[in-house]
Structure formats: structure tokens, C-alpha cells
Amino acid sequence: MNRTATSPSDTQSWQHLVIEKVASLRFGVVQIVVHNGKVTQVECTEKTRFDDSADTRRVSR
């Protein structure tokens, strides 16, 4: 199996980005995309959840 090594600076860069994305979310998904053993993309999807109570004006973020 051929593997492409990721340099330490590349690794720190995407790891730092993932940590920032996770810290900024209350509900959501952080997805890491890998091609040929190398992180090529970080995707972040934030979700907004509405409270189930009778007061529909309250929104969880």
C-alpha cells in the first residue's frame, strides 16, 4: 500500500482547524476528507435545534 506522508506543519494546520471548528459548534458535524492518506478538506455543518416546549421562540445554538 502506497502512503503519502503528511508533513508536521500540515498536520498541525488541519488539527488546529478541526479543534477550532469543534469548539465553535454546539450542534453539528465536523468532517475530515482524506485522499491518498492526506487530509485535503475539513467540512463543518452547523445545526440549529428548536426547543420542543410550547415556547417556540427559544432556539438552542
XYZ file of N, CA and C in Angstrom:
183
model
N 0.841 -1.172 0.000
C 0.000 0.000 0.000
C 0.888 1.237 0.000
N 0.674 2.136 -0.930
C 1.417 3.390 -1.010
C 0.779 4.413 -0.089
N 1.594 5.085 0.701
C 1.073 6.112 1.596
C 1.810 7.407 1.360
N 1.079 8.496 1.333
C 1.678 9.818 1.206
C 1.790 10.408 2.607
N 2.988 10.752 3.014
C 3.195 11.300 4.354
C 2.709 12.741 4.414
N 2.153 13.102 5.550
C 1.737 14.478 5.795
C 2.815 15.139 6.637
N 3.284 16.296 6.219
C 4.341 16.979 6.970
C 3.794 17.463 8.309
N 4.667 17.607 9.313
C 4.201 18.057 10.631
C 3.452 19.384 10.592
N 3.881 20.326 9.758
C 3.187 21.618 9.698
C 1.794 21.467 9.098
N 1.647 20.588 8.089
C 0.324 20.313 7.519
C -0.580 19.678 8.568
N -0.031 18.726 9.318
C -0.801 18.033 10.348
C -1.278 19.017 11.407
N -0.395 19.871 11.883
C -0.766 20.854 12.900
C -1.817 21.816 12.362
N -1.721 22.172 11.100
C -2.647 23.117 10.492
C -4.070 22.568 10.483
N -4.263 21.359 9.961
C -5.627 20.833 9.904
C -6.128 20.437 11.283
N -5.240 19.969 12.161
C -5.670 19.630 13.518
C -6.141 20.884 14.256
N -5.420 21.968 14.102
C -5.804 23.233 14.728
C -7.161 23.696 14.189
N -7.358 23.576 12.889
C -8.627 23.965 12.271
C -9.781 23.117 12.814
N -9.575 21.806 12.935
C -10.618 20.915 13.458
C -10.959 21.297 14.898
N -9.955 21.567 15.714
C -10.191 21.970 17.102
C -11.009 23.256 17.152
N -10.688 24.230 16.308
C -11.448 25.489 16.254
C -12.896 25.245 15.857
N -13.095 24.419 14.830
C -14.452 24.143 14.344
C -15.283 23.447 15.417
N -14.711 22.448 16.079
C -15.433 21.719 17.122
C -15.783 22.659 18.277
N -14.846 23.494 18.676
C -15.079 24.416 19.792
C -16.173 25.435 19.476
N -16.339 25.781 18.209
C -17.321 26.801 17.832
C -18.735 26.245 17.673
N -18.887 24.922 17.678
C -20.195 24.304 17.458
C -20.881 23.916 18.762
N -22.190 24.066 18.792
C -22.976 23.468 19.871
C -23.626 22.189 19.347
N -24.188 22.260 18.142
C -24.742 21.094 17.458
C -24.211 21.110 16.038
N -23.709 20.005 15.553
C -23.239 19.974 14.174
C -22.263 18.852 13.903
N -21.624 18.953 12.754
C -20.720 17.914 12.278
C -19.447 18.562 11.756
N -18.302 17.996 12.130
C -17.028 18.368 11.526
C -16.530 17.114 10.827
N -16.330 17.217 9.528
C -15.955 16.059 8.712
C -14.581 16.298 8.098
N -13.725 15.284 8.197
C -12.377 15.356 7.632
C -12.350 14.494 6.381
N -11.951 15.079 5.254
C -11.881 14.363 3.978
C -10.423 14.010 3.706
N -10.175 12.737 3.383
C -8.817 12.238 3.154
C -8.715 11.673 1.744
N -7.652 12.021 1.027
C -7.346 11.463 -0.291
C -5.902 10.997 -0.269
N -5.687 9.742 -0.636
C -4.336 9.167 -0.669
C -3.591 9.356 0.648
N -4.293 9.157 1.760
C -3.664 9.238 3.064
C -3.364 10.636 3.552
N -3.883 11.652 2.878
C -3.605 13.039 3.238
C -4.919 13.795 3.436
N -5.000 14.589 4.485
C -6.191 15.405 4.722
C -6.234 16.499 3.667
N -7.337 16.532 2.918
C -7.463 17.509 1.839
C -8.551 18.544 2.103
N -9.434 18.248 3.058
C -10.574 19.141 3.252
C -11.148 18.931 4.644
N -11.621 20.002 5.252
C -12.352 19.937 6.509
C -13.685 20.630 6.272
N -14.777 19.899 6.513
C -16.118 20.448 6.300
C -16.811 20.608 7.647
N -17.578 21.677 7.779
C -18.288 21.946 9.022
C -19.745 22.270 8.699
N -20.659 21.565 9.352
C -22.084 21.815 9.187
C -22.668 22.130 10.555
N -23.256 23.303 10.700
C -23.867 23.687 11.969
C -25.364 23.453 11.897
N -25.927 22.946 12.989
C -27.362 22.696 13.055
C -27.970 23.622 14.103
N -29.181 24.059 13.840
C -29.926 24.859 14.802
C -31.101 24.022 15.266
N -31.180 23.794 16.562
C -32.254 22.966 17.110
C -33.263 23.860 17.820
N -34.530 23.563 17.597
C -35.602 24.311 18.222
C -36.108 23.534 19.422
N -36.376 24.256 20.504
C -36.865 23.642 21.727
C -38.251 23.046 21.475
N -38.530 21.869 22.037
C -39.815 21.191 21.840
C -40.934 21.762 22.708
N -40.616 22.650 23.621
C -41.636 23.184 24.517
C -42.620 24.073 23.753
N -43.648 24.521 24.453
C -44.676 25.365 23.836
C -44.109 26.703 23.374
N -43.048 27.165 24.009
C -42.430 28.441 23.626
C -41.475 28.191 22.466
N -41.958 28.361 21.239
C -41.150 28.063 20.047
C -40.176 29.178 19.713
N -40.196 30.256 20.486
C -39.266 31.354 20.219
C -37.857 31.047 20.718
N -37.722 30.092 21.628
C -36.400 29.750 22.163
C -35.665 28.839 21.193
N -34.465 29.222 20.863
C -33.648 28.455 19.922
C -32.342 28.092 20.612
N -31.947 26.823 20.510
C -30.651 26.385 21.045
C -29.599 26.560 19.985
N -28.477 27.148 20.348
C -27.360 27.307 19.412
C -26.119 26.829 20.064
